[in-house]
Amino acid sequence: GNPSSLHAFGREAARALEESRATLAKVLNCEAGEIVFTSGGTESDNLALLGVAALAKTKRVITTAIEHPAVLKTCDYLEANGFEVVRLPVDRYGIIRMADLERALSKEAAAVSVMHANNEVGSVQPIDAVAKLCASKGVPLHVDAVQSFGKLPIELSKAPISLLSVSSHKIHGPKGAGALFVRRGVKLSPRLLGGGHERGLRSGTENVSGIVGFAKAAEIARRNRVKNCRKMSLLRDRLAKRVLAANKGAWLNGPTGVKRLCNNANFSFPGIEGEALVLRLDAEGIAASTGSACSSKSLKPSHVLLAMGLTPVQAHGSLRLTLSRFTTAREIDYAAGKIAQVVKELGGFSNVSREEAMRRV
């Protein structure tokens, strides 16, 4: 039933919707009334940035050079419509410098948008410090937590974050469901107009089945987060060790240890074209990419790796692998072996010289 309907089917759907809202709020450590359900991370990011910008007196936003396209393209749109967009640089590990953010905040800003963890190289940003700095300047902070949700702790009752995006399918929930945390008191202009659903912020009949599945997946992810992340971290490090040992000259992009998402590995292979590597691995039953899965059909080099100081040639030779809580040691060893085999086979056919690819910044 439609949760907005008055009949029994509608009331049942409405109960399921509100129970799911309460569950997600418990996972995020916030109030149920601060959860706005959306179709996923992209919509949540758009609603956060465009919603704040529409009501802002200051036409200036701050973000980073390595955000997901859902944020970067939204910032491009704002820029085309008269906003100044400050894109903070990152270091060679994909992490922003707090001094750069502090300088950027020396002038007024409508909003700051910083991802919790990067989707391509797994770098974890110092979000608590970012949130405190933004709060001290009175600037709302939006955090894209789509990648980190279910893997890193998020304490919205403690961190002064104004807006936070999460998505269902990143935690093994149904595709097409997501949410935006909107802290009480933060004003947004809606992007979808209609029946005034979700406190008037997101019109359109809610995807009840998707949202119920999302809430259940969030509950499971929260309950098993520490155990699952410990397992994935060990497997991630096992993969990195074996891949780097078998492929001399290759390197791991991004940080190591706790500054990296537990399920992310991103390698560069000198002299190898990433697209060819991905296709060959696919034939061996290994799902990989050369960048974000949302844009990997593009032949452009990863904007994340370029921002970290790699050349276009080096960025084209990258390979991203993402683990899940279902990944096994046997699968890791199989993948490492096949990567070594395919890299060796492709080594003599690349149009890029190994010497050129090895020139790192």
Short mmCIF file of C-alpha atoms in Angstrom, two decimals:
data_model
loop_
_atom_site.label_atom_id
_atom_site.label_comp_id
_atom_site.label_asym_id
_atom_site.label_seq_id
_atom_site.Cartn_x
_atom_site.Cartn_y
_atom_site.Cartn_z
CA GLY A 1 0.00 0.00 0.00
CA ASN A 2 0.86 3.69 -0.28
CA PRO A 3 2.08 4.91 3.14
CA SER A 4 0.17 8.17 2.58
CA SER A 5 -3.17 6.34 2.20
CA LEU A 6 -5.68 6.12 5.06
CA HIS A 7 -6.82 2.53 4.42
CA ALA A 8 -5.42 -0.53 6.22
CA PHE A 9 -2.86 -1.31 3.53
CA GLY A 10 -1.60 2.27 3.65
CA ARG A 11 -1.39 2.27 7.44
CA GLU A 12 0.60 -0.96 7.37
CA ALA A 13 3.03 0.54 4.85
CA ALA A 14 3.31 3.72 6.95
CA ARG A 15 4.16 1.68 10.05
CA ALA A 16 6.86 -0.21 8.16
CA LEU A 17 8.25 3.09 6.86
CA GLU A 18 8.43 4.71 10.29
CA GLU A 19 9.87 1.60 11.93
CA SER A 20 12.60 1.62 9.28
CA ARG A 21 13.23 5.31 9.92
CA ALA A 22 13.64 4.61 13.63
CA THR A 23 16.01 1.71 12.91
CA LEU A 24 18.22 3.81 10.64
CA ALA A 25 18.23 6.66 13.16
CA LYS A 26 19.44 4.24 15.83
CA VAL A 27 22.25 3.06 13.55
CA LEU A 28 23.30 6.65 12.80
CA ASN A 29 22.84 7.86 16.39
CA CYS A 30 20.38 10.59 15.46
CA GLU A 31 16.65 11.35 15.77
CA ALA A 32 14.15 9.58 13.52
CA GLY A 33 12.79 12.96 12.42
CA GLU A 34 16.21 13.83 10.99
CA ILE A 35 16.10 11.00 8.40
CA VAL A 36 14.86 11.79 4.87
CA PHE A 37 14.52 8.75 2.61
CA THR A 38 15.76 9.09 -0.98
CA SER A 39 16.51 6.86 -3.97
CA GLY A 40 20.21 6.56 -3.08
CA GLY A 41 23.49 8.36 -2.54
CA THR A 42 23.37 10.51 -5.66
CA GLU A 43 19.97 11.97 -4.83
CA SER A 44 21.00 12.52 -1.22
CA ASP A 45 24.12 14.42 -2.31
CA ASN A 46 22.12 16.53 -4.76
CA LEU A 47 19.42 17.34 -2.21
CA ALA A 48 22.02 18.32 0.39
CA LEU A 49 24.08 20.65 -1.79
CA LEU A 50 21.38 22.12 -4.03
CA GLY A 51 18.97 22.36 -1.11
CA VAL A 52 21.40 24.40 1.00
CA ALA A 53 22.63 26.49 -1.94
CA ALA A 54 19.11 27.55 -2.93
CA LEU A 55 18.59 29.25 0.43
CA ALA A 56 22.13 30.54 0.96
CA LYS A 57 23.03 34.21 1.01
CA THR A 58 26.66 33.40 0.19
CA LYS A 59 27.35 31.98 -3.27
CA ARG A 60 30.43 29.99 -2.31
CA VAL A 61 30.87 26.29 -1.54
CA ILE A 62 33.91 24.28 -0.50
CA THR A 63 34.57 20.65 -1.43
CA THR A 64 37.54 18.42 -2.28
CA ALA A 65 39.14 17.44 -5.56
CA ILE A 66 38.43 13.73 -5.00
CA GLU A 67 34.70 13.67 -4.28
CA HIS A 68 32.31 11.25 -5.97
CA PRO A 69 30.85 12.60 -9.25
CA ALA A 70 27.50 13.00 -7.47
CA VAL A 71 29.10 15.84 -5.50
CA LEU A 72 31.55 17.15 -8.11
CA LYS A 73 28.95 17.38 -10.88
CA THR A 74 26.55 19.11 -8.51
CA CYS A 75 29.29 21.61 -7.68
CA ASP A 76 29.93 22.08 -11.41
CA TYR A 77 26.24 22.91 -11.79
CA LEU A 78 26.42 25.44 -8.97
CA GLU A 79 29.54 26.97 -10.52
CA ALA A 80 27.75 27.35 -13.85
CA ASN A 81 24.99 29.17 -11.99
CA GLY A 82 27.11 31.82 -10.33
CA PHE A 83 28.65 30.05 -7.33
CA GLU A 84 32.33 30.06 -6.50
CA VAL A 85 33.48 26.48 -5.88
CA VAL A 86 36.67 25.87 -3.89
CA ARG A 87 38.09 22.38 -4.53
CA LEU A 88 40.58 21.47 -1.80
CA PRO A 89 43.69 19.55 -2.91
CA VAL A 90 44.76 16.28 -1.28
CA ASP A 91 48.13 14.79 -0.41
CA ARG A 92 49.64 11.77 -2.18
CA TYR A 93 47.50 9.48 -0.01
CA GLY A 94 44.23 11.20 -0.91
CA ILE A 95 43.73 13.05 2.38
CA ILE A 96 42.98 16.76 2.72
CA ARG A 97 45.13 19.09 4.81
CA MET A 98 43.27 20.85 7.59
CA ALA A 99 45.30 24.01 6.96
CA ASP A 100 43.84 24.21 3.44
CA LEU A 101 40.30 23.93 4.79
CA GLU A 102 41.01 26.55 7.44
CA ARG A 103 42.26 28.96 4.77
CA ALA A 104 39.20 28.27 2.61
CA LEU A 105 36.95 29.01 5.59
CA SER A 106 38.58 32.39 6.17
CA LYS A 107 35.89 33.68 3.79
CA GLU A 108 32.16 33.05 4.12
CA ALA A 109 30.76 29.87 2.59
CA ALA A 110 27.28 28.44 2.06
CA ALA A 111 28.44 24.88 2.73
CA VAL A 112 31.36 22.48 2.92
CA SER A 113 31.10 18.98 1.41
CA VAL A 114 33.75 16.39 2.34
CA MET A 115 33.40 12.64 1.83
CA HIS A 116 34.02 10.39 4.82
CA ALA A 117 36.01 7.84 2.80
CA ASN A 118 36.96 7.78 -0.86
CA ASN A 119 35.31 5.26 -3.16
CA GLU A 120 38.39 4.72 -5.36
CA VAL A 121 41.39 4.64 -3.02
CA GLY A 122 39.74 4.20 0.38
CA SER A 123 41.33 7.25 2.03
CA VAL A 124 39.53 8.22 5.25
CA GLN A 125 39.20 11.94 5.89
CA PRO A 126 39.57 13.48 9.40
CA ILE A 127 35.82 14.09 9.55
CA ASP A 128 35.63 14.86 13.28
CA ALA A 129 38.21 17.63 12.90
CA VAL A 130 36.51 18.89 9.72
CA ALA A 131 33.13 18.97 11.47
CA LYS A 132 34.45 20.87 14.48
CA LEU A 133 36.19 23.44 12.28
CA CYS A 134 33.08 24.00 10.14
CA ALA A 135 30.91 24.31 13.25
CA SER A 136 33.29 26.89 14.73
CA LYS A 137 32.85 28.97 11.56
CA GLY A 138 29.08 28.49 11.46
CA VAL A 139 29.21 26.74 8.07
CA PRO A 140 27.04 23.65 7.46
CA LEU A 141 29.00 20.49 6.65
CA HIS A 142 27.71 17.82 4.28
CA VAL A 143 29.40 14.42 4.51
CA ASP A 144 29.09 11.83 1.75
CA ALA A 145 29.26 8.66 3.86
CA VAL A 146 28.06 6.29 1.14
CA GLN A 147 31.32 4.32 1.12
CA SER A 148 32.02 4.38 4.85
CA PHE A 149 28.52 3.53 6.09
CA GLY A 150 28.59 0.15 7.81
CA LYS A 151 32.39 0.12 7.89
CA LEU A 152 33.38 3.15 9.97
CA PRO A 153 31.62 4.38 13.12
CA ILE A 154 29.33 7.37 12.57
CA GLU A 155 28.28 9.21 15.74
CA LEU A 156 25.91 11.96 14.62
CA SER A 157 24.96 12.64 18.24
CA LYS A 158 28.57 13.74 18.85
CA ALA A 159 30.01 15.08 15.57
CA PRO A 160 28.54 18.47 14.51
CA ILE A 161 27.70 17.28 10.98
CA SER A 162 24.75 19.09 9.36
CA LEU A 163 23.98 16.71 6.49
CA LEU A 164 25.07 13.14 5.75
CA SER A 165 24.35 10.86 2.77
CA VAL A 166 24.05 7.06 2.94
CA SER A 167 22.96 4.38 0.48
CA SER A 168 21.43 0.92 0.80
CA HIS A 169 23.25 -1.11 -1.83
CA LYS A 170 26.69 -0.38 -0.35
CA ILE A 171 25.74 -2.47 2.69
CA HIS A 172 24.11 -5.32 0.71
CA GLY A 173 20.65 -3.76 0.87
CA PRO A 174 18.29 -3.23 -2.09
CA LYS A 175 19.33 -0.86 -4.86
CA GLY A 176 17.26 2.30 -5.23
CA ALA A 177 17.06 3.26 -1.54
CA GLY A 178 19.10 5.78 0.41
CA ALA A 179 18.79 8.49 3.01
CA LEU A 180 19.92 11.98 3.89
CA PHE A 181 20.44 12.93 7.52
CA VAL A 182 19.29 16.53 7.98
CA ARG A 183 20.13 17.86 11.43
CA ARG A 184 17.26 19.59 13.16
CA GLY A 185 17.39 23.29 12.35
CA VAL A 186 19.17 22.91 9.00
CA LYS A 187 17.05 24.43 6.22
CA LEU A 188 16.83 22.86 2.76
CA SER A 189 14.92 23.75 -0.38
CA PRO A 190 13.36 20.58 -1.87
CA ARG A 191 14.49 19.41 -5.30
CA LEU A 192 11.45 17.21 -6.01
CA LEU A 193 8.06 18.89 -5.76
CA GLY A 194 4.72 17.16 -5.44
CA GLY A 195 2.80 15.62 -2.57
CA GLY A 196 5.13 16.88 0.15
CA HIS A 197 6.42 13.51 1.32
CA GLU A 198 9.38 13.24 3.73
CA ARG A 199 8.51 16.44 5.61
CA GLY A 200 8.18 18.25 2.29
CA LEU A 201 11.83 17.65 1.40
CA ARG A 202 11.41 14.75 -1.04
CA SER A 203 8.06 14.37 -2.79
CA GLY A 204 7.11 11.04 -4.35
CA THR A 205 5.67 7.84 -2.92
CA GLU A 206 8.32 6.20 -0.77
CA ASN A 207 9.96 2.94 -1.89
CA VAL A 208 8.69 1.07 1.15
CA SER A 209 10.05 -2.38 0.28
CA GLY A 210 13.46 -0.93 -0.56
CA ILE A 211 13.51 1.16 2.62
CA VAL A 212 12.55 -1.80 4.83
CA GLY A 213 15.37 -3.83 3.25
CA PHE A 214 17.73 -0.87 3.71
CA ALA A 215 16.93 -0.62 7.42
CA LYS A 216 17.43 -4.34 7.94
CA ALA A 217 20.76 -4.26 6.09
CA ALA A 218 21.86 -1.27 8.21
CA GLU A 219 20.95 -3.13 11.39
CA ILE A 220 22.98 -6.18 10.31
CA ALA A 221 25.93 -4.02 9.23
CA ARG A 222 25.99 -2.20 12.55
CA ARG A 223 25.77 -5.38 14.61
CA ASN A 224 28.66 -7.05 12.78
CA ARG A 225 30.72 -3.99 11.82
CA VAL A 226 33.80 -4.58 13.98
CA LYS A 227 34.03 -8.29 13.18
CA ASN A 228 33.45 -7.79 9.45
CA CYS A 229 35.93 -4.92 9.17
CA ARG A 230 38.61 -6.87 11.00
CA LYS A 231 38.14 -9.75 8.55
CA MET A 232 38.12 -7.49 5.47
CA SER A 233 41.21 -5.59 6.65
CA LEU A 234 43.17 -8.83 6.98
CA LEU A 235 42.07 -9.99 3.53
CA ARG A 236 42.78 -6.56 2.02
CA ASP A 237 46.33 -6.64 3.41
CA ARG A 238 46.78 -10.23 2.23
CA LEU A 239 45.73 -9.19 -1.27
CA ALA A 240 48.07 -6.17 -1.27
CA LYS A 241 51.01 -8.21 -0.02
CA ARG A 242 50.57 -10.91 -2.66
CA VAL A 243 49.89 -8.55 -5.56
CA LEU A 244 52.88 -6.32 -4.79
CA ALA A 245 55.20 -9.30 -4.22
CA ALA A 246 54.26 -10.86 -7.55
CA ASN A 247 54.35 -7.64 -9.60
CA LYS A 248 57.63 -5.79 -9.17
CA GLY A 249 57.25 -2.06 -9.75
CA ALA A 250 53.54 -2.04 -8.88
CA TRP A 251 52.34 0.09 -5.98
CA LEU A 252 49.31 0.59 -3.77
CA ASN A 253 47.46 3.88 -4.26
CA GLY A 254 46.19 5.53 -1.09
CA PRO A 255 47.00 5.14 2.59
CA THR A 256 47.46 1.99 4.65
CA GLY A 257 46.11 0.81 8.00
CA VAL A 258 43.29 2.63 9.76
CA LYS A 259 43.44 5.58 7.35
CA ARG A 260 42.12 3.30 4.61
CA LEU A 261 38.71 1.69 4.24
CA CYS A 262 38.86 -1.95 5.29
CA ASN A 263 37.48 -3.24 1.98
CA ASN A 264 39.41 -1.19 -0.59
CA ALA A 265 42.53 -1.96 -2.63
CA ASN A 266 43.79 0.16 -5.53
CA PHE A 267 46.98 -0.70 -7.43
CA SER A 268 48.99 0.88 -10.23
CA PHE A 269 50.84 -1.35 -12.68
CA PRO A 270 53.54 0.45 -14.71
CA GLY A 271 53.24 -0.14 -18.43
CA ILE A 272 49.83 -1.81 -18.21
CA GLU A 273 46.60 -0.33 -19.53
CA GLY A 274 43.91 -0.59 -16.87
CA GLU A 275 41.02 -1.18 -19.27
CA ALA A 276 42.72 -4.21 -20.79
CA LEU A 277 43.53 -5.54 -17.33
CA VAL A 278 39.92 -5.19 -16.18
CA LEU A 279 38.57 -6.98 -19.26
CA ARG A 280 41.03 -9.86 -18.94
CA LEU A 281 40.25 -10.27 -15.25
CA ASP A 282 36.54 -10.23 -16.00
CA ALA A 283 37.08 -13.23 -18.28
CA GLU A 284 38.63 -14.97 -15.27
CA GLY A 285 35.59 -14.25 -13.09
CA ILE A 286 37.11 -11.30 -11.22
CA ALA A 287 35.07 -8.08 -11.00
CA ALA A 288 37.36 -5.05 -10.89
CA SER A 289 37.46 -1.48 -12.19
CA THR A 290 39.92 1.26 -13.03
CA GLY A 291 38.08 3.86 -10.97
CA SER A 292 34.58 4.59 -9.72
CA ALA A 293 32.07 1.97 -10.83
CA CYS A 294 29.73 4.85 -11.68
CA SER A 295 32.11 6.26 -14.29
CA SER A 296 34.43 3.39 -15.24
CA LYS A 297 32.91 3.22 -18.75
CA SER A 298 34.67 6.52 -19.40
CA LEU A 299 38.18 6.32 -20.80
CA LYS A 300 39.24 9.42 -18.86
CA PRO A 301 41.88 8.82 -16.17
CA SER A 302 40.67 8.80 -12.58
CA HIS A 303 40.26 12.34 -11.22
CA VAL A 304 41.10 10.95 -7.78
CA LEU A 305 44.48 9.55 -8.84
CA LEU A 306 45.29 12.72 -10.79
CA ALA A 307 44.52 14.80 -7.69
CA MET A 308 46.90 12.56 -5.71
CA GLY A 309 49.74 13.44 -8.08
CA LEU A 310 49.74 10.55 -10.55
CA THR A 311 50.20 11.29 -14.24
CA PRO A 312 47.43 10.37 -16.72
CA VAL A 313 49.56 7.42 -17.86
CA GLN A 314 49.92 6.13 -14.30
CA ALA A 315 46.24 6.65 -13.58
CA HIS A 316 45.29 4.63 -16.67
CA GLY A 317 47.29 1.72 -15.28
CA SER A 318 45.27 1.47 -12.07
CA LEU A 319 43.09 -1.35 -10.78
CA ARG A 320 40.49 -1.09 -8.02
CA LEU A 321 39.22 -4.13 -6.14
CA THR A 322 36.52 -3.99 -3.47
CA LEU A 323 36.05 -6.69 -0.86
CA SER A 324 32.86 -7.56 1.00
CA ARG A 325 32.07 -9.38 4.20
CA PHE A 326 31.45 -12.46 2.04
CA THR A 327 34.93 -12.44 0.46
CA THR A 328 37.08 -15.46 1.35
CA ALA A 329 40.83 -16.04 1.61
CA ARG A 330 40.55 -18.52 -1.25
CA GLU A 331 39.04 -15.83 -3.48
CA ILE A 332 41.80 -13.40 -2.49
CA ASP A 333 44.51 -15.89 -3.39
CA TYR A 334 42.79 -16.71 -6.68
CA ALA A 335 42.52 -13.01 -7.56
CA ALA A 336 46.15 -12.31 -6.66
CA GLY A 337 47.32 -15.21 -8.81
CA LYS A 338 45.21 -14.20 -11.79
CA ILE A 339 46.31 -10.57 -11.53
CA ALA A 340 49.96 -11.64 -11.65
CA GLN A 341 49.26 -13.89 -14.63
CA VAL A 342 47.33 -11.27 -16.60
CA VAL A 343 49.80 -8.47 -15.82
CA LYS A 344 52.63 -10.67 -17.08
CA GLU A 345 50.70 -11.47 -20.26
CA LEU A 346 49.83 -7.83 -20.91
CA GLY A 347 53.29 -6.50 -20.12
CA GLY A 348 54.62 -6.99 -23.64
CA PHE A 349 51.61 -5.52 -25.40
CA SER A 350 51.15 -2.16 -23.73
CA ASN A 351 51.63 0.99 -25.79
CA VAL A 352 52.97 2.72 -22.68
CA SER A 353 56.62 2.31 -21.83
CA ARG A 354 57.43 1.02 -18.36
CA GLU A 355 59.95 3.84 -17.91
CA GLU A 356 57.37 6.51 -18.73
CA ALA A 357 54.81 5.02 -16.36
CA MET A 358 57.31 4.82 -13.51
CA ARG A 359 57.94 8.58 -13.47
CA ARG A 360 55.98 9.43 -10.32
CA VAL A 361 55.45 12.85 -8.82
#
